[in-house]
Amino acid sequence: MSNQQNGSLPDFILPDSLYTETIREVHSAVEHDWDSLRQSACQTAAGRALWKHVIHDPLAELLAGETYLKKLYEKIKKDILNNAKEISGVIIAVRTLWFDKGIEAALTSFDGGGAQVVILGAGMDTRAYRLSCLKDSNMFEVDFPEVLQMKTTIVEAATETTDEQKHQLMMAKSLNRVAADLRGKDWLEKLQESGLKLNKNTVWVLEGILYYLSHSNAMEVLKIIANNCTSAHTVLLADFMNKQSTTMSTSNFHFYSDYPDELLPSLGFSDVKLSQIGDPDAHFGLLHDPLNLFNKLRNLPRSLQTHPDDGTPCCRLYLLQASGEPPNKTIL
């Protein structure tokens, strides 16, 4: 049982490497120059770092930085002292594990031959360095140029400088970082210029990104992926907020879908499966209390916007898996 679950505080010892000149300079720029959208990438890394008993990510602490690690640790500490039914960061932990499992299952379904994994809005994602299932896969990470440069700088600082030692750290067959804005018109073109093959089996990963986009931008991203499923087998993994969830931060969250399992088929995706945090495939032993927020919501009709017991908004996060296949269903 994890420290968070048994009521004790998790270990919290910041690594000495956080205080090297390079790392400190990078995170100073993050805190002073980045907007909240870009900073959210470091907050997510802090979640992985402080739930390290279930997520193995040696780079997470360095990518999160001291400020976001301390902020989340204080929230976890407060939750434990107050006997909260859900502990801060658990949603990031469950979401991360769900996407990890989904990527592995998708690659297995392709029945060998290698594949591509594209992570849109990659932020501080480190799957290329921590998932062994990617050993035969070419990975592509898409994000703002300054976000990708920051991650590159920290990863290089965390490892030895020789190409051989960097290769030993890498789990994926290859990794291409593609600087692009998903709100623009050219991100798919830039992916192709970086080596993405539209006729090759592909896993598209949209973790924690769609709801930061406007409705028109998010729909355009989904349509572009759907329209490029005709040449090879495609798996889409994405999370969606419902309308009430976007009210938690109206300045950051925009796109929502109350019924993404109906939206995706309308765009051309098939085999759509929807899960909520706390479902059997989105639990991972981290949500035992039947009265925690996520378990309470799972037992209510999705049409409800407010909880009948206390009037609080029914804020839901949906985890979606979908497929796209060429007309003859041939897997390349």
C-alpha positions as a printed NumPy array, in Angstrom:
array([[  0.   ,   0.   ,   0.   ],
       [  1.314,   3.412,  -0.889],
       [  2.273,   6.052,   1.663],
       [ -0.588,   8.238,   0.463],
       [ -3.093,   5.429,   0.903],
       [ -2.027,   4.331,   4.382],
       [ -2.173,   7.863,   5.758],
       [  1.53 ,   8.687,   6.002],
       [  3.372,  11.361,   4.093],
       [  5.391,  10.295,   1.065],
       [  9.143,  10.673,   1.187],
       [ 10.136,  14.142,   0.032],
       [ 13.828,  14.642,  -0.538],
       [ 14.737,  16.911,  -3.415],
       [ 17.633,  15.625,  -5.525],
       [ 20.866,  17.61 ,  -5.465],
       [ 20.751,  17.797,  -9.252],
       [ 17.807,  20.226,  -8.98 ],
       [ 20.243,  22.827,  -7.705],
       [ 22.778,  22.731, -10.502],
       [ 23.195,  25.999, -12.356],
       [ 21.651,  24.716, -15.582],
       [ 18.53 ,  23.297, -13.932],
       [ 17.997,  26.38 , -11.771],
       [ 18.295,  28.71 , -14.76 ],
       [ 15.837,  26.69 , -16.803],
       [ 13.205,  26.615, -14.066],
       [ 13.665,  30.3  , -13.326],
       [ 12.7  ,  30.997, -16.926],
       [  9.696,  28.673, -16.6  ],
       [  8.414,  30.525, -13.545],
       [  8.988,  34.022, -14.888],
       [  8.513,  33.776, -18.632],
       [  6.014,  30.985, -19.3  ],
       [  2.248,  31.319, -19.225],
       [  0.006,  28.989, -17.232],
       [ -0.574,  26.693, -20.216],
       [  3.131,  25.952, -20.599],
       [  3.696,  25.764, -16.835],
       [  1.038,  23.057, -16.586],
       [  3.57 ,  20.663, -18.147],
       [  5.799,  21.03 , -15.073],
       [  2.822,  20.589, -12.758],
       [  2.023,  17.28 , -14.445],
       [  5.64 ,  16.161, -14.029],
       [  5.364,  16.988, -10.324],
       [  2.392,  14.624, -10.112],
       [  4.425,  11.791, -11.595],
       [  7.34 ,  12.573,  -9.286],
       [  5.299,  12.539,  -6.072],
       [  3.418,   9.38 ,  -7.077],
       [  6.67 ,   7.584,  -7.826],
       [  5.55 ,   4.513,  -5.865],
       [  3.306,   3.692,  -8.85 ],
       [  5.038,   5.559, -11.71 ],
       [  8.7  ,   4.956, -12.417],
       [  9.981,   8.224, -13.894],
       [ 13.552,   9.161, -12.86 ],
       [ 13.355,  12.415, -14.841],
       [ 10.095,  13.707, -13.353],
       [ 11.606,  15.628, -10.43 ],
       [ 14.042,  17.52 , -12.635],
       [ 11.347,  18.342, -15.183],
       [  8.909,  19.503, -12.494],
       [ 11.29 ,  21.779, -10.629],
       [ 11.449,  22.73 ,  -6.972],
       [  8.499,  25.153,  -6.974],
       [  5.899,  22.75 ,  -8.383],
       [  7.197,  19.817,  -6.352],
       [  6.833,  21.789,  -3.125],
       [  3.377,  23.095,  -4.048],
       [  2.019,  19.63 ,  -4.757],
       [  3.717,  18.128,  -1.723],
       [  1.998,  20.692,   0.526],
       [ -1.36 ,  19.807,  -1.027],
       [ -0.735,  16.095,  -0.463],
       [  0.342,  16.796,   3.114],
       [ -2.842,  18.793,   3.771],
       [ -5.028,  16.085,   2.215],
       [ -3.489,  13.358,   4.368],
       [ -3.748,  15.401,   7.567],
       [ -7.411,  16.121,   6.782],
       [ -8.159,  12.465,   5.937],
       [ -9.288,  13.472,   2.454],
       [-11.048,  10.78 ,   0.443],
       [ -8.886,  11.554,  -2.579],
       [ -5.282,  12.753,  -2.466],
       [ -3.914,  15.517,  -4.685],
       [ -2.166,  14.182,  -7.754],
       [ -4.058,  10.888,  -7.862],
       [ -5.867,  11.887, -11.044],
       [ -2.503,  12.495, -12.756],
       [ -1.242,   9.134, -11.515],
       [ -4.298,   7.231, -12.751],
       [ -4.359,   9.074, -16.06 ],
       [ -0.661,   8.413, -16.643],
       [ -1.038,   4.705, -15.912],
       [ -4.113,   4.438, -18.141],
       [ -2.266,   5.985, -21.086],
       [  0.802,   3.812, -20.417],
       [ -1.354,   0.698, -20.5  ],
       [ -3.224,   1.913, -23.585],
       [ -0.035,   2.57 , -25.542],
       [  1.323,  -0.884, -24.736],
       [ -1.969,  -2.554, -25.697],
       [ -2.17 ,  -0.611, -28.96 ],
       [  1.367,  -1.533, -29.979],
       [  0.65 ,  -5.168, -29.184],
       [ -2.481,  -5.054, -31.343],
       [ -0.417,  -4.054, -34.37 ],
       [  1.139,  -7.529, -34.361],
       [  4.758,  -6.472, -34.829],
       [  6.407,  -4.614, -37.64 ],
       [  7.139,  -1.504, -35.609],
       [  4.878,   1.5  , -35.271],
       [  4.795,   5.214, -34.644],
       [  3.672,   6.91 , -31.448],
       [  2.752,  10.59 , -31.693],
       [  2.275,  12.618, -28.519],
       [  0.507,  15.919, -29.15 ],
       [  1.088,  18.58 , -26.525],
       [  3.888,  16.422, -25.151],
       [  5.015,  18.83 , -22.434],
       [  7.296,  17.018, -19.987],
       [  6.261,  13.543, -21.185],
       [  9.062,  11.004, -20.698],
       [  7.594,   7.808, -22.125],
       [ 10.405,   7.586, -24.681],
       [ 12.73 ,   7.069, -21.705],
       [ 10.62 ,   4.858, -19.452],
       [  8.377,   2.498, -21.472],
       [ 10.104,  -0.631, -22.728],
       [  7.165,  -1.398, -25.047],
       [  8.432,   1.435, -27.276],
       [ 11.663,  -0.356, -28.195],
       [ 10.506,  -0.949, -31.794],
       [  8.587,   2.324, -32.152],
       [  9.473,   5.69 , -33.633],
       [  8.249,   8.437, -31.3  ],
       [  7.238,  11.984, -32.142],
       [  6.636,  14.704, -29.548],
       [  4.822,  17.887, -30.595],
       [  4.76 ,  21.037, -28.501],
       [  5.796,  24.679, -28.373],
       [  9.485,  25.148, -29.258],
       [ 10.412,  26.605, -25.865],
       [  8.786,  23.662, -24.051],
       [ 10.671,  21.102, -26.117],
       [ 13.935,  23.02 , -25.754],
       [ 13.521,  23.183, -21.978],
       [ 12.946,  19.431, -21.803],
       [ 15.894,  18.727, -24.07 ],
       [ 18.171,  20.873, -21.913],
       [ 17.115,  19.11 , -18.718],
       [ 17.34 ,  15.6  , -20.177],
       [ 20.83 ,  16.361, -21.475],
       [ 21.857,  17.786, -18.11 ],
       [ 20.516,  14.683, -16.372],
       [ 22.506,  12.285, -18.518],
       [ 26.02 ,  11.95 , -19.734],
       [ 26.866,  13.889, -22.848],
       [ 28.017,  11.096, -25.145],
       [ 25.639,   9.787, -27.769],
       [ 26.208,   6.208, -26.621],
       [ 25.114,   6.913, -23.063],
       [ 22.072,   8.89 , -24.235],
       [ 21.091,   5.951, -26.413],
       [ 21.249,   3.672, -23.38 ],
       [ 18.788,   5.934, -21.568],
       [ 16.338,   5.954, -24.464],
       [ 13.695,   3.21 , -24.484],
       [ 12.071,   4.127, -27.803],
       [ 13.647,   3.157, -31.114],
       [ 13.863,   6.84 , -32.016],
       [ 12.572,  10.183, -30.774],
       [ 11.788,  13.235, -32.868],
       [ 10.773,  16.479, -31.176],
       [  8.624,  18.62 , -33.458],
       [  8.157,  22.296, -32.603],
       [  4.636,  23.235, -33.635],
       [  1.486,  24.928, -32.358],
       [ -1.586,  22.689, -32.521],
       [ -3.675,  25.815, -32.984],
       [ -1.948,  26.367, -36.33 ],
       [ -2.435,  24.742, -39.714],
       [  0.987,  23.188, -40.252],
       [  1.62 ,  20.772, -37.382],
       [  0.861,  17.652, -39.442],
       [  3.111,  18.905, -42.236],
       [  5.907,  19.466, -39.724],
       [  5.416,  15.953, -38.38 ],
       [  5.742,  14.541, -41.877],
       [  8.86 ,  16.597, -42.496],
       [ 10.282,  15.045, -39.317],
       [  9.665,  11.523, -40.586],
       [  6.054,  10.638, -39.75 ],
       [  4.638,   8.169, -42.289],
       [  0.882,   8.334, -42.714],
       [  0.853,   4.815, -44.179],
       [  2.389,   3.304, -41.049],
       [  0.557,   2.002, -37.965],
       [  0.285,   4.875, -35.51 ],
       [ -0.793,   5.539, -31.925],
       [ -1.95 ,   9.123, -31.384],
       [ -1.707,  10.243, -27.747],
       [ -3.677,  13.314, -26.664],
       [ -3.145,  13.386, -22.912],
       [ -4.131,  16.547, -21.08 ],
       [ -4.213,  18.703, -24.192],
       [ -7.638,  18.888, -25.884],
       [ -9.368,  20.935, -23.197],
       [ -6.685,  23.648, -23.403],
       [ -7.687,  24.255, -27.024],
       [-10.64 ,  26.196, -28.329],
       [-13.583,  24.173, -29.608],
       [-12.67 ,  24.825, -33.229],
       [ -8.978,  23.985, -32.702],
       [ -9.707,  20.774, -30.788],
       [-12.208,  19.6  , -33.388],
       [ -9.738,  20.352, -36.183],
       [ -7.036,  18.267, -34.465],
       [ -9.419,  15.322, -34.094],
       [-10.614,  15.637, -37.701],
       [ -7.054,  15.701, -39.049],
       [ -6.243,  12.482, -37.183],
       [ -9.499,  10.849, -38.297],
       [ -8.925,  11.841, -41.922],
       [ -5.504,  10.195, -41.91 ],
       [ -6.66 ,   6.763, -40.716],
       [ -7.283,   5.513, -44.241],
       [ -3.808,   4.164, -45.042],
       [ -2.88 ,   2.268, -41.868],
       [ -4.202,   1.04 , -38.553],
       [ -4.6  ,   3.902, -36.068],
       [ -5.31 ,   3.989, -32.339],
       [ -6.379,   7.201, -30.637],
       [ -5.933,   7.644, -26.881],
       [ -7.337,  10.88 , -25.473],
       [ -8.918,  12.413, -22.406],
       [-11.903,  14.754, -22.459],
       [-13.406,  17.052, -19.854],
       [-17.137,  17.489, -19.552],
       [-18.621,  20.993, -19.523],
       [-18.626,  21.331, -15.744],
       [-14.909,  20.503, -15.529],
       [-13.984,  23.494, -17.674],
       [-15.448,  25.8  , -15.027],
       [-12.553,  24.871, -12.703],
       [-10.332,  27.207, -14.737],
       [-12.2  ,  29.241, -17.327],
       [ -8.95 ,  30.97 , -18.313],
       [ -7.249,  27.681, -19.235],
       [ -9.946,  25.143, -20.114],
       [-12.099,  25.659, -23.189],
       [-12.997,  22.561, -25.196],
       [-15.301,  19.994, -23.636],
       [-17.505,  17.087, -24.633],
       [-20.153,  15.575, -22.414],
       [-20.422,  12.585, -24.765],
       [-17.046,  12.03 , -26.447],
       [-18.04 ,   8.41 , -27.106],
       [-20.637,   9.804, -29.514],
       [-18.397,  12.546, -30.877],
       [-15.559,  10.279, -32.04 ],
       [-17.736,   7.932, -34.165],
       [-19.248,  10.99 , -35.846],
       [-15.719,  11.897, -36.994],
       [-15.03 ,   8.446, -38.389],
       [-13.447,   6.599, -35.471],
       [-14.604,   3.104, -34.53 ],
       [-14.323,   0.691, -31.586],
       [-14.733,   3.59 , -29.177],
       [-14.392,   2.752, -25.508],
       [-15.029,   5.256, -22.721],
       [-13.758,   4.988, -19.146],
       [-13.976,   7.269, -16.138],
       [-11.451,   7.662, -13.356],
       [-12.232,   4.854, -10.919],
       [-13.542,   2.37 , -13.486],
       [-11.988,  -1.108, -13.36 ],
       [ -9.505,  -0.196, -16.109],
       [ -8.841,   3.27 , -14.65 ],
       [ -8.302,   2.486, -10.991],
       [ -4.891,   0.844, -10.512],
       [ -5.578,   0.234,  -6.832],
       [ -5.441,   3.956,  -6.012],
       [ -9.132,   4.721,  -5.405],
       [-10.352,   2.36 ,  -2.704],
       [-12.772,   4.666,  -0.883],
       [-16.248,   4.236,  -2.452],
       [-17.121,   7.75 ,  -1.257],
       [-14.305,   9.539,  -3.023],
       [-15.268,  12.054,  -5.678],
       [-14.552,   9.833,  -8.663],
       [-16.433,   6.788,  -7.412],
       [-19.44 ,   8.923,  -6.472],
       [-19.586,  10.424,  -9.955],
       [-19.345,   7.048, -11.683],
       [-22.643,   6.019, -10.1  ],
       [-24.526,   9.075, -11.376],
       [-26.077,   9.544, -14.822],
       [-23.692,  11.417, -17.078],
       [-26.478,  13.869, -17.954],
       [-26.421,  15.34 , -14.421],
       [-24.54 ,  18.631, -14.185],
       [-24.695,  18.963, -10.388],
       [-24.547,  16.367,  -7.65 ],
       [-28.023,  15.759,  -6.157],
       [-26.624,  15.397,  -2.611],
       [-24.646,  18.613,  -2.261],
       [-25.18 ,  20.655,  -5.43 ],
       [-21.504,  20.577,  -6.395],
       [-20.618,  20.472, -10.114],
       [-20.217,  16.991, -11.605],
       [-16.704,  17.465, -12.972],
       [-15.77 ,  14.417, -15.018],
       [-12.673,  13.331, -16.902],
       [-13.32 ,  10.798, -19.645],
       [-10.611,   8.485, -20.965],
       [-11.227,   7.437, -24.563],
       [ -9.739,   4.784, -26.773],
       [-10.729,   4.582, -30.44 ],
       [ -9.542,   3.018, -33.679],
       [ -9.251,   3.943, -37.303],
       [ -8.506,   1.447, -40.044],
       [ -8.051,   1.447, -43.799],
       [-11.099,   0.209, -45.742],
       [ -9.66 ,  -3.278, -46.312],
       [ -8.604,  -3.552, -42.625],
       [ -5.099,  -4.53 , -43.681],
       [ -2.506,  -3.852, -41.015],
       [  0.729,  -2.67 , -42.56 ]])
